[in-house]
């Protein structure tokens, strides 16, 4: 079946602009995660959604970052007033439930000029 | 602060040798343990999951879990150049049941 998809694959933006990153999880997966990975660094947890529960936003680095998940499926990560330090690969993953195997999308490479 | 620690490497082994990757974790309540492989420029993909003390084998890969000592390891037998990648250890956090990720160990298998 189809895996996790993310769009766009690459995004170049100017400092101060807002960006939206999209994630389509595997159908039927109730848990969805957003991570950030800077060049040569580990995975940085941002936020996760589990079913209808309130999302765990504990990893969001600032109030410029927000995410929503509509209808328990597609998720959008929004970064407002982008800064150069936001440049990274943003990875989305989904799993059947919170401790099952996470399947990752191909990521969105964000470059803030 | 709940932590997962791995040696960053690089770990360099000759082709055909056994590669041993180690991971320690701080939360005694952790129950689920995962090893992921990440090739350069690609997304992580699951290699092994393990939930009980002891060994779990899958082909050339063996995961070993020791909850008393709070470590989990991954052995790769008959290492191949295609195994060259970064290996990420992930552990659940017990109470809130979210995964915590190690920074990864870089493995280089030399022909």
JSON list of C-alpha atoms in Angstrom, two decimals:
[
{"chain": "A", "resi": 1, "resn": "UNK", "atom": "CA", "xyz": [0.00, 0.00, 0.00]},
{"chain": "A", "resi": 2, "resn": "UNK", "atom": "CA", "xyz": [0.94, 3.66, -0.12]},
{"chain": "A", "resi": 3, "resn": "UNK", "atom": "CA", "xyz": [3.42, 4.93, 2.40]},
{"chain": "A", "resi": 4, "resn": "UNK", "atom": "CA", "xyz": [3.63, 8.27, 4.16]},
{"chain": "A", "resi": 5, "resn": "UNK", "atom": "CA", "xyz": [3.81, 11.14, 1.71]},
{"chain": "A", "resi": 6, "resn": "UNK", "atom": "CA", "xyz": [4.98, 14.70, 2.31]},
{"chain": "A", "resi": 7, "resn": "UNK", "atom": "CA", "xyz": [4.82, 17.82, 0.25]},
{"chain": "A", "resi": 8, "resn": "UNK", "atom": "CA", "xyz": [6.60, 19.78, -0.94]},
{"chain": "A", "resi": 9, "resn": "UNK", "atom": "CA", "xyz": [9.83, 17.79, -1.14]},
{"chain": "A", "resi": 10, "resn": "UNK", "atom": "CA", "xyz": [11.83, 21.02, -1.17]},
{"chain": "A", "resi": 11, "resn": "UNK", "atom": "CA", "xyz": [10.91, 24.50, -0.06]},
{"chain": "A", "resi": 12, "resn": "UNK", "atom": "CA", "xyz": [13.05, 27.60, -0.35]},
{"chain": "A", "resi": 13, "resn": "UNK", "atom": "CA", "xyz": [11.70, 30.69, 1.33]},
{"chain": "A", "resi": 14, "resn": "UNK", "atom": "CA", "xyz": [12.82, 34.09, 2.47]},
{"chain": "A", "resi": 15, "resn": "UNK", "atom": "CA", "xyz": [13.31, 34.98, 6.10]},
{"chain": "A", "resi": 16, "resn": "UNK", "atom": "CA", "xyz": [10.10, 36.28, 7.61]},
{"chain": "A", "resi": 17, "resn": "UNK", "atom": "CA", "xyz": [7.74, 34.38, 5.30]},
{"chain": "A", "resi": 18, "resn": "UNK", "atom": "CA", "xyz": [5.28, 31.74, 6.50]},
{"chain": "A", "resi": 19, "resn": "UNK", "atom": "CA", "xyz": [5.47, 28.16, 5.23]},
{"chain": "A", "resi": 20, "resn": "UNK", "atom": "CA", "xyz": [3.12, 25.17, 5.36]},
{"chain": "A", "resi": 21, "resn": "UNK", "atom": "CA", "xyz": [4.34, 21.60, 5.19]},
{"chain": "A", "resi": 22, "resn": "UNK", "atom": "CA", "xyz": [1.93, 18.76, 4.52]},
{"chain": "A", "resi": 23, "resn": "UNK", "atom": "CA", "xyz": [1.90, 15.13, 5.61]},
{"chain": "A", "resi": 24, "resn": "UNK", "atom": "CA", "xyz": [-0.39, 12.33, 4.40]},
{"chain": "A", "resi": 25, "resn": "UNK", "atom": "CA", "xyz": [-0.07, 9.37, 6.79]},
{"chain": "A", "resi": 26, "resn": "UNK", "atom": "CA", "xyz": [-0.66, 5.73, 6.00]},
{"chain": "A", "resi": 27, "resn": "UNK", "atom": "CA", "xyz": [-4.40, 5.03, 5.93]},
{"chain": "A", "resi": 28, "resn": "UNK", "atom": "CA", "xyz": [-5.64, 3.71, 9.26]},
{"chain": "A", "resi": 29, "resn": "UNK", "atom": "CA", "xyz": [-2.69, 4.97, 11.29]},
{"chain": "A", "resi": 30, "resn": "UNK", "atom": "CA", "xyz": [-3.93, 6.82, 14.35]},
{"chain": "A", "resi": 31, "resn": "UNK", "atom": "CA", "xyz": [-0.61, 8.29, 15.46]},
{"chain": "A", "resi": 32, "resn": "UNK", "atom": "CA", "xyz": [1.24, 10.97, 13.49]},
{"chain": "A", "resi": 33, "resn": "UNK", "atom": "CA", "xyz": [4.55, 12.59, 14.37]},
{"chain": "A", "resi": 34, "resn": "UNK", "atom": "CA", "xyz": [6.57, 15.55, 13.17]},
{"chain": "A", "resi": 35, "resn": "UNK", "atom": "CA", "xyz": [10.35, 15.65, 13.58]},
{"chain": "A", "resi": 36, "resn": "UNK", "atom": "CA", "xyz": [13.08, 18.03, 12.49]},
{"chain": "A", "resi": 37, "resn": "UNK", "atom": "CA", "xyz": [16.57, 16.95, 11.48]},
{"chain": "A", "resi": 38, "resn": "UNK", "atom": "CA", "xyz": [19.33, 19.43, 10.85]},
{"chain": "A", "resi": 39, "resn": "UNK", "atom": "CA", "xyz": [22.33, 18.43, 8.75]},
{"chain": "A", "resi": 40, "resn": "UNK", "atom": "CA", "xyz": [24.33, 15.74, 10.50]},
{"chain": "A", "resi": 41, "resn": "UNK", "atom": "CA", "xyz": [22.13, 15.87, 13.59]},
{"chain": "A", "resi": 42, "resn": "UNK", "atom": "CA", "xyz": [19.67, 13.51, 15.26]},
{"chain": "A", "resi": 43, "resn": "UNK", "atom": "CA", "xyz": [15.89, 13.56, 15.13]},
{"chain": "A", "resi": 44, "resn": "UNK", "atom": "CA", "xyz": [14.31, 16.41, 17.05]},
{"chain": "A", "resi": 45, "resn": "UNK", "atom": "CA", "xyz": [10.75, 15.63, 18.14]},
{"chain": "A", "resi": 46, "resn": "UNK", "atom": "CA", "xyz": [8.29, 18.44, 17.44]},
{"chain": "A", "resi": 47, "resn": "UNK", "atom": "CA", "xyz": [4.72, 17.24, 17.98]},
{"chain": "A", "resi": 48, "resn": "UNK", "atom": "CA", "xyz": [2.58, 14.14, 17.85]},
{"chain": "A", "resi": 49, "resn": "UNK", "atom": "CA", "xyz": [-1.10, 13.39, 17.40]},
{"chain": "A", "resi": 50, "resn": "UNK", "atom": "CA", "xyz": [-2.80, 10.25, 18.72]},
{"chain": "A", "resi": 51, "resn": "UNK", "atom": "CA", "xyz": [-6.38, 9.69, 17.65]},
{"chain": "A", "resi": 52, "resn": "UNK", "atom": "CA", "xyz": [-8.72, 12.29, 19.10]},
{"chain": "A", "resi": 53, "resn": "UNK", "atom": "CA", "xyz": [-6.49, 13.09, 22.06]},
{"chain": "A", "resi": 54, "resn": "UNK", "atom": "CA", "xyz": [-4.96, 16.50, 22.54]},
{"chain": "A", "resi": 55, "resn": "UNK", "atom": "CA", "xyz": [-1.65, 16.63, 20.66]},
{"chain": "A", "resi": 56, "resn": "UNK", "atom": "CA", "xyz": [1.66, 16.52, 22.53]},
{"chain": "A", "resi": 57, "resn": "UNK", "atom": "CA", "xyz": [3.24, 19.83, 21.53]},
{"chain": "A", "resi": 58, "resn": "UNK", "atom": "CA", "xyz": [6.13, 19.63, 23.96]},
{"chain": "A", "resi": 59, "resn": "UNK", "atom": "CA", "xyz": [8.79, 19.63, 21.24]},
{"chain": "A", "resi": 60, "resn": "UNK", "atom": "CA", "xyz": [7.72, 22.75, 19.36]},
{"chain": "A", "resi": 61, "resn": "UNK", "atom": "CA", "xyz": [10.68, 25.15, 19.61]},
{"chain": "A", "resi": 62, "resn": "UNK", "atom": "CA", "xyz": [8.69, 28.39, 19.63]},
{"chain": "A", "resi": 63, "resn": "UNK", "atom": "CA", "xyz": [5.21, 29.80, 19.20]},
{"chain": "A", "resi": 64, "resn": "UNK", "atom": "CA", "xyz": [6.02, 30.38, 15.53]},
{"chain": "A", "resi": 65, "resn": "UNK", "atom": "CA", "xyz": [5.46, 26.64, 15.04]},
{"chain": "A", "resi": 66, "resn": "UNK", "atom": "CA", "xyz": [2.01, 25.07, 14.99]},
{"chain": "A", "resi": 67, "resn": "UNK", "atom": "CA", "xyz": [0.43, 21.95, 13.58]},
{"chain": "A", "resi": 68, "resn": "UNK", "atom": "CA", "xyz": [-3.00, 20.58, 13.00]},
{"chain": "A", "resi": 69, "resn": "UNK", "atom": "CA", "xyz": [-4.43, 17.29, 11.93]},
{"chain": "A", "resi": 70, "resn": "UNK", "atom": "CA", "xyz": [-7.75, 17.39, 10.15]},
{"chain": "A", "resi": 71, "resn": "UNK", "atom": "CA", "xyz": [-10.20, 14.51, 10.28]},
{"chain": "A", "resi": 72, "resn": "UNK", "atom": "CA", "xyz": [-7.62, 12.29, 11.93]},
{"chain": "A", "resi": 73, "resn": "UNK", "atom": "CA", "xyz": [-5.65, 12.05, 8.70]},
{"chain": "A", "resi": 74, "resn": "UNK", "atom": "CA", "xyz": [-3.71, 14.77, 6.87]},
{"chain": "A", "resi": 75, "resn": "UNK", "atom": "CA", "xyz": [-1.51, 17.04, 8.98]},
{"chain": "A", "resi": 76, "resn": "UNK", "atom": "CA", "xyz": [-0.07, 20.46, 8.28]},
{"chain": "A", "resi": 77, "resn": "UNK", "atom": "CA", "xyz": [2.94, 21.95, 10.06]},
{"chain": "A", "resi": 78, "resn": "UNK", "atom": "CA", "xyz": [3.01, 25.73, 9.84]},
{"chain": "A", "resi": 79, "resn": "UNK", "atom": "CA", "xyz": [6.06, 27.87, 10.55]},
{"chain": "A", "resi": 80, "resn": "UNK", "atom": "CA", "xyz": [5.37, 31.59, 10.80]},
{"chain": "A", "resi": 81, "resn": "UNK", "atom": "CA", "xyz": [7.96, 34.31, 10.24]},
{"chain": "A", "resi": 82, "resn": "UNK", "atom": "CA", "xyz": [10.63, 31.81, 9.27]},
{"chain": "A", "resi": 83, "resn": "UNK", "atom": "CA", "xyz": [14.19, 32.27, 10.50]},
{"chain": "A", "resi": 84, "resn": "UNK", "atom": "CA", "xyz": [17.42, 30.92, 9.04]},
{"chain": "A", "resi": 85, "resn": "UNK", "atom": "CA", "xyz": [17.77, 28.51, 11.96]},
{"chain": "A", "resi": 86, "resn": "UNK", "atom": "CA", "xyz": [14.52, 26.86, 10.84]},
{"chain": "A", "resi": 87, "resn": "UNK", "atom": "CA", "xyz": [16.38, 25.42, 7.84]},
{"chain": "A", "resi": 88, "resn": "UNK", "atom": "CA", "xyz": [16.30, 21.62, 8.20]},
{"chain": "A", "resi": 89, "resn": "UNK", "atom": "CA", "xyz": [14.60, 18.50, 6.90]},
{"chain": "A", "resi": 90, "resn": "UNK", "atom": "CA", "xyz": [11.13, 18.12, 8.38]},
{"chain": "A", "resi": 91, "resn": "UNK", "atom": "CA", "xyz": [10.08, 14.49, 8.69]},
{"chain": "A", "resi": 92, "resn": "UNK", "atom": "CA", "xyz": [6.62, 13.13, 9.25]},
{"chain": "A", "resi": 93, "resn": "UNK", "atom": "CA", "xyz": [5.95, 9.61, 10.51]},
{"chain": "A", "resi": 94, "resn": "UNK", "atom": "CA", "xyz": [2.81, 7.62, 11.25]},
{"chain": "A", "resi": 95, "resn": "UNK", "atom": "CA", "xyz": [2.10, 4.44, 13.20]},
{"chain": "A", "resi": 96, "resn": "UNK", "atom": "CA", "xyz": [-0.91, 2.26, 13.94]},
{"chain": "A", "resi": 97, "resn": "UNK", "atom": "CA", "xyz": [-0.84, 3.50, 17.51]},
{"chain": "A", "resi": 98, "resn": "UNK", "atom": "CA", "xyz": [1.62, 5.41, 19.65]},
{"chain": "A", "resi": 99, "resn": "UNK", "atom": "CA", "xyz": [4.19, 2.66, 20.34]},
{"chain": "A", "resi": 100, "resn": "UNK", "atom": "CA", "xyz": [3.97, 0.76, 17.08]},
{"chain": "A", "resi": 101, "resn": "UNK", "atom": "CA", "xyz": [6.56, 0.98, 14.33]},
{"chain": "A", "resi": 102, "resn": "UNK", "atom": "CA", "xyz": [6.84, 4.47, 12.90]},
{"chain": "A", "resi": 103, "resn": "UNK", "atom": "CA", "xyz": [6.91, 4.75, 9.13]},
{"chain": "A", "resi": 104, "resn": "UNK", "atom": "CA", "xyz": [8.60, 7.85, 7.84]},
{"chain": "A", "resi": 105, "resn": "UNK", "atom": "CA", "xyz": [7.81, 10.00, 4.85]},
{"chain": "A", "resi": 106, "resn": "UNK", "atom": "CA", "xyz": [10.57, 11.25, 2.52]},
{"chain": "A", "resi": 107, "resn": "UNK", "atom": "CA", "xyz": [10.75, 14.59, 4.30]},
{"chain": "A", "resi": 108, "resn": "UNK", "atom": "CA", "xyz": [10.56, 18.23, 3.26]},
{"chain": "A", "resi": 109, "resn": "UNK", "atom": "CA", "xyz": [13.86, 20.06, 2.97]},
{"chain": "A", "resi": 110, "resn": "UNK", "atom": "CA", "xyz": [13.28, 23.64, 4.10]},
{"chain": "A", "resi": 111, "resn": "UNK", "atom": "CA", "xyz": [15.81, 26.32, 3.27]},
{"chain": "A", "resi": 112, "resn": "UNK", "atom": "CA", "xyz": [15.33, 29.80, 4.70]},
{"chain": "A", "resi": 113, "resn": "UNK", "atom": "CA", "xyz": [17.43, 32.42, 2.94]},
{"chain": "B", "resi": 1, "resn": "UNK", "atom": "CA", "xyz": [15.43, 14.27, 31.66]},
{"chain": "B", "resi": 2, "resn": "UNK", "atom": "CA", "xyz": [14.85, 10.94, 29.95]},
{"chain": "B", "resi": 3, "resn": "UNK", "atom": "CA", "xyz": [17.76, 10.09, 27.69]},
{"chain": "B", "resi": 4, "resn": "UNK", "atom": "CA", "xyz": [18.91, 7.63, 25.07]},
{"chain": "B", "resi": 5, "resn": "UNK", "atom": "CA", "xyz": [22.64, 7.55, 24.42]},
{"chain": "B", "resi": 6, "resn": "UNK", "atom": "CA", "xyz": [24.65, 6.10, 21.56]},
{"chain": "B", "resi": 7, "resn": "UNK", "atom": "CA", "xyz": [28.26, 6.42, 20.52]},
{"chain": "B", "resi": 8, "resn": "UNK", "atom": "CA", "xyz": [28.31, 8.71, 17.52]},
{"chain": "B", "resi": 9, "resn": "UNK", "atom": "CA", "xyz": [31.09, 6.76, 15.83]},
{"chain": "B", "resi": 10, "resn": "UNK", "atom": "CA", "xyz": [32.07, 6.37, 13.14]},
{"chain": "B", "resi": 11, "resn": "UNK", "atom": "CA", "xyz": [32.30, 2.65, 13.74]},
{"chain": "B", "resi": 12, "resn": "UNK", "atom": "CA", "xyz": [34.40, 1.11, 11.02]},
{"chain": "B", "resi": 13, "resn": "UNK", "atom": "CA", "xyz": [34.39, -2.65, 10.34]},
{"chain": "B", "resi": 14, "resn": "UNK", "atom": "CA", "xyz": [35.70, -4.76, 7.46]},
{"chain": "B", "resi": 15, "resn": "UNK", "atom": "CA", "xyz": [33.29, -6.51, 5.15]},
{"chain": "B", "resi": 16, "resn": "UNK", "atom": "CA", "xyz": [32.18, -9.85, 6.57]},
{"chain": "B", "resi": 17, "resn": "UNK", "atom": "CA", "xyz": [32.85, -8.88, 10.19]},
{"chain": "B", "resi": 18, "resn": "UNK", "atom": "CA", "xyz": [30.32, -8.46, 13.01]},
{"chain": "B", "resi": 19, "resn": "UNK", "atom": "CA", "xyz": [29.26, -4.88, 13.75]},
{"chain": "B", "resi": 20, "resn": "UNK", "atom": "CA", "xyz": [28.09, -4.20, 17.31]},
{"chain": "B", "resi": 21, "resn": "UNK", "atom": "CA", "xyz": [26.03, -1.09, 18.03]},
{"chain": "B", "resi": 22, "resn": "UNK", "atom": "CA", "xyz": [25.06, -0.14, 21.57]},
{"chain": "B", "resi": 23, "resn": "UNK", "atom": "CA", "xyz": [22.42, 2.05, 23.15]},
{"chain": "B", "resi": 24, "resn": "UNK", "atom": "CA", "xyz": [21.74, 2.91, 26.80]},
{"chain": "B", "resi": 25, "resn": "UNK", "atom": "CA", "xyz": [18.59, 4.50, 28.18]},
{"chain": "B", "resi": 26, "resn": "UNK", "atom": "CA", "xyz": [17.68, 6.19, 31.42]},
{"chain": "B", "resi": 27, "resn": "UNK", "atom": "CA", "xyz": [14.00, 5.32, 32.00]},
{"chain": "B", "resi": 28, "resn": "UNK", "atom": "CA", "xyz": [13.54, 2.02, 33.84]},
{"chain": "B", "resi": 29, "resn": "UNK", "atom": "CA", "xyz": [9.87, 2.04, 32.85]},
{"chain": "B", "resi": 30, "resn": "UNK", "atom": "CA", "xyz": [10.63, 1.76, 29.13]},
{"chain": "B", "resi": 31, "resn": "UNK", "atom": "CA", "xyz": [9.05, -1.26, 27.45]},
{"chain": "B", "resi": 32, "resn": "UNK", "atom": "CA", "xyz": [9.52, -0.81, 23.71]},
{"chain": "B", "resi": 33, "resn": "UNK", "atom": "CA", "xyz": [12.83, -0.56, 21.89]},
{"chain": "B", "resi": 34, "resn": "UNK", "atom": "CA", "xyz": [13.53, 0.06, 18.23]},
{"chain": "B", "resi": 35, "resn": "UNK", "atom": "CA", "xyz": [16.51, 0.14, 15.90]},
{"chain": "B", "resi": 36, "resn": "UNK", "atom": "CA", "xyz": [16.20, 2.22, 12.74]},
{"chain": "B", "resi": 37, "resn": "UNK", "atom": "CA", "xyz": [18.64, 2.60, 9.87]},
{"chain": "B", "resi": 38, "resn": "UNK", "atom": "CA", "xyz": [19.09, 5.90, 8.06]},
{"chain": "B", "resi": 39, "resn": "UNK", "atom": "CA", "xyz": [21.06, 6.17, 4.85]},
{"chain": "B", "resi": 40, "resn": "UNK", "atom": "CA", "xyz": [22.55, 9.54, 4.06]},
{"chain": "B", "resi": 41, "resn": "UNK", "atom": "CA", "xyz": [19.88, 11.85, 2.65]},
{"chain": "B", "resi": 42, "resn": "UNK", "atom": "CA", "xyz": [17.10, 9.35, 3.30]},
{"chain": "B", "resi": 43, "resn": "UNK", "atom": "CA", "xyz": [14.46, 8.83, 5.99]},
{"chain": "B", "resi": 44, "resn": "UNK", "atom": "CA", "xyz": [14.82, 6.35, 8.86]},
{"chain": "B", "resi": 45, "resn": "UNK", "atom": "CA", "xyz": [13.49, 2.84, 8.33]},
{"chain": "B", "resi": 46, "resn": "UNK", "atom": "CA", "xyz": [12.83, 0.15, 10.94]},
{"chain": "B", "resi": 47, "resn": "UNK", "atom": "CA", "xyz": [15.38, -2.65, 11.31]},
{"chain": "B", "resi": 48, "resn": "UNK", "atom": "CA", "xyz": [14.25, -4.35, 14.50]},
{"chain": "B", "resi": 49, "resn": "UNK", "atom": "CA", "xyz": [11.89, -3.93, 17.43]},
{"chain": "B", "resi": 50, "resn": "UNK", "atom": "CA", "xyz": [12.32, -5.73, 20.74]},
{"chain": "B", "resi": 51, "resn": "UNK", "atom": "CA", "xyz": [10.16, -5.78, 23.85]},
{"chain": "B", "resi": 52, "resn": "UNK", "atom": "CA", "xyz": [11.47, -8.64, 26.05]},
{"chain": "B", "resi": 53, "resn": "UNK", "atom": "CA", "xyz": [14.82, -9.34, 27.65]},
{"chain": "B", "resi": 54, "resn": "UNK", "atom": "CA", "xyz": [17.12, -11.51, 25.59]},
{"chain": "B", "resi": 55, "resn": "UNK", "atom": "CA", "xyz": [17.93, -11.83, 21.92]},
{"chain": "B", "resi": 56, "resn": "UNK", "atom": "CA", "xyz": [15.77, -11.41, 18.85]},
{"chain": "B", "resi": 57, "resn": "UNK", "atom": "CA", "xyz": [17.16, -12.51, 15.51]},
{"chain": "B", "resi": 58, "resn": "UNK", "atom": "CA", "xyz": [16.09, -11.50, 12.02]},
{"chain": "B", "resi": 59, "resn": "UNK", "atom": "CA", "xyz": [18.39, -12.61, 9.24]},
{"chain": "B", "resi": 60, "resn": "UNK", "atom": "CA", "xyz": [21.81, -11.04, 9.76]},
{"chain": "B", "resi": 61, "resn": "UNK", "atom": "CA", "xyz": [20.49, -8.77, 12.51]},
{"chain": "B", "resi": 62, "resn": "UNK", "atom": "CA", "xyz": [20.20, -9.59, 16.22]},
{"chain": "B", "resi": 63, "resn": "UNK", "atom": "CA", "xyz": [18.79, -7.21, 18.80]},
{"chain": "B", "resi": 64, "resn": "UNK", "atom": "CA", "xyz": [19.75, -7.79, 22.43]},
{"chain": "B", "resi": 65, "resn": "UNK", "atom": "CA", "xyz": [17.87, -6.26, 25.34]},
{"chain": "B", "resi": 66, "resn": "UNK", "atom": "CA", "xyz": [18.97, -6.14, 28.98]},
{"chain": "B", "resi": 67, "resn": "UNK", "atom": "CA", "xyz": [16.46, -4.17, 31.05]},
{"chain": "B", "resi": 68, "resn": "UNK", "atom": "CA", "xyz": [18.37, -4.64, 34.30]},
{"chain": "B", "resi": 69, "resn": "UNK", "atom": "CA", "xyz": [21.40, -2.91, 32.81]},
{"chain": "B", "resi": 70, "resn": "UNK", "atom": "CA", "xyz": [19.28, -0.59, 30.67]},
{"chain": "B", "resi": 71, "resn": "UNK", "atom": "CA", "xyz": [20.93, -1.25, 27.37]},
{"chain": "B", "resi": 72, "resn": "UNK", "atom": "CA", "xyz": [19.89, -2.51, 23.98]},
{"chain": "B", "resi": 73, "resn": "UNK", "atom": "CA", "xyz": [22.31, -3.52, 21.26]},
{"chain": "B", "resi": 74, "resn": "UNK", "atom": "CA", "xyz": [22.20, -4.42, 17.60]},
{"chain": "B", "resi": 75, "resn": "UNK", "atom": "CA", "xyz": [24.56, -6.96, 16.06]},
{"chain": "B", "resi": 76, "resn": "UNK", "atom": "CA", "xyz": [25.02, -7.14, 12.32]},
{"chain": "B", "resi": 77, "resn": "UNK", "atom": "CA", "xyz": [26.65, -10.37, 11.15]},
{"chain": "B", "resi": 78, "resn": "UNK", "atom": "CA", "xyz": [28.52, -10.70, 7.86]},
{"chain": "B", "resi": 79, "resn": "UNK", "atom": "CA", "xyz": [28.53, -6.90, 7.46]},
{"chain": "B", "resi": 80, "resn": "UNK", "atom": "CA", "xyz": [28.15, -5.63, 3.92]},
{"chain": "B", "resi": 81, "resn": "UNK", "atom": "CA", "xyz": [29.11, -2.25, 2.43]},
{"chain": "B", "resi": 82, "resn": "UNK", "atom": "CA", "xyz": [25.36, -1.69, 1.94]},
{"chain": "B", "resi": 83, "resn": "UNK", "atom": "CA", "xyz": [25.00, -1.71, 5.74]},
{"chain": "B", "resi": 84, "resn": "UNK", "atom": "CA", "xyz": [26.95, 1.54, 5.89]},
{"chain": "B", "resi": 85, "resn": "UNK", "atom": "CA", "xyz": [24.49, 4.01, 7.40]},
{"chain": "B", "resi": 86, "resn": "UNK", "atom": "CA", "xyz": [23.54, 5.71, 10.63]},
{"chain": "B", "resi": 87, "resn": "UNK", "atom": "CA", "xyz": [21.73, 3.48, 13.12]},
{"chain": "B", "resi": 88, "resn": "UNK", "atom": "CA", "xyz": [19.21, 5.14, 15.42]},
{"chain": "B", "resi": 89, "resn": "UNK", "atom": "CA", "xyz": [18.03, 3.70, 18.72]},
{"chain": "B", "resi": 90, "resn": "UNK", "atom": "CA", "xyz": [14.54, 4.70, 19.93]},
{"chain": "B", "resi": 91, "resn": "UNK", "atom": "CA", "xyz": [13.01, 3.92, 23.32]},
{"chain": "B", "resi": 92, "resn": "UNK", "atom": "CA", "xyz": [9.55, 4.60, 24.71]},
{"chain": "B", "resi": 93, "resn": "UNK", "atom": "CA", "xyz": [9.35, 6.91, 27.67]},
{"chain": "B", "resi": 94, "resn": "UNK", "atom": "CA", "xyz": [7.16, 4.76, 29.89]},
{"chain": "B", "resi": 95, "resn": "UNK", "atom": "CA", "xyz": [4.77, 7.29, 31.40]},
{"chain": "B", "resi": 96, "resn": "UNK", "atom": "CA", "xyz": [3.78, 9.33, 28.38]},
{"chain": "B", "resi": 97, "resn": "UNK", "atom": "CA", "xyz": [4.65, 6.57, 25.97]},
{"chain": "B", "resi": 98, "resn": "UNK", "atom": "CA", "xyz": [6.42, 8.77, 23.45]},
{"chain": "B", "resi": 99, "resn": "UNK", "atom": "CA", "xyz": [9.63, 7.60, 21.76]},
{"chain": "B", "resi": 100, "resn": "UNK", "atom": "CA", "xyz": [12.93, 9.20, 22.64]},
{"chain": "B", "resi": 101, "resn": "UNK", "atom": "CA", "xyz": [15.60, 8.96, 19.95]},
{"chain": "B", "resi": 102, "resn": "UNK", "atom": "CA", "xyz": [19.35, 8.60, 20.26]},
{"chain": "B", "resi": 103, "resn": "UNK", "atom": "CA", "xyz": [21.57, 10.71, 18.04]},
{"chain": "B", "resi": 104, "resn": "UNK", "atom": "CA", "xyz": [22.66, 7.64, 16.09]},
{"chain": "B", "resi": 105, "resn": "UNK", "atom": "CA", "xyz": [25.86, 5.70, 15.42]},
{"chain": "B", "resi": 106, "resn": "UNK", "atom": "CA", "xyz": [27.50, 6.01, 12.04]},
{"chain": "B", "resi": 107, "resn": "UNK", "atom": "CA", "xyz": [28.65, 2.64, 10.65]},
{"chain": "B", "resi": 108, "resn": "UNK", "atom": "CA", "xyz": [31.10, 2.24, 7.80]},
{"chain": "B", "resi": 109, "resn": "UNK", "atom": "CA", "xyz": [31.66, -1.23, 6.33]},
{"chain": "B", "resi": 110, "resn": "UNK", "atom": "CA", "xyz": [34.85, -1.31, 4.30]},
{"chain": "B", "resi": 111, "resn": "UNK", "atom": "CA", "xyz": [35.16, -3.64, 1.29]}
]
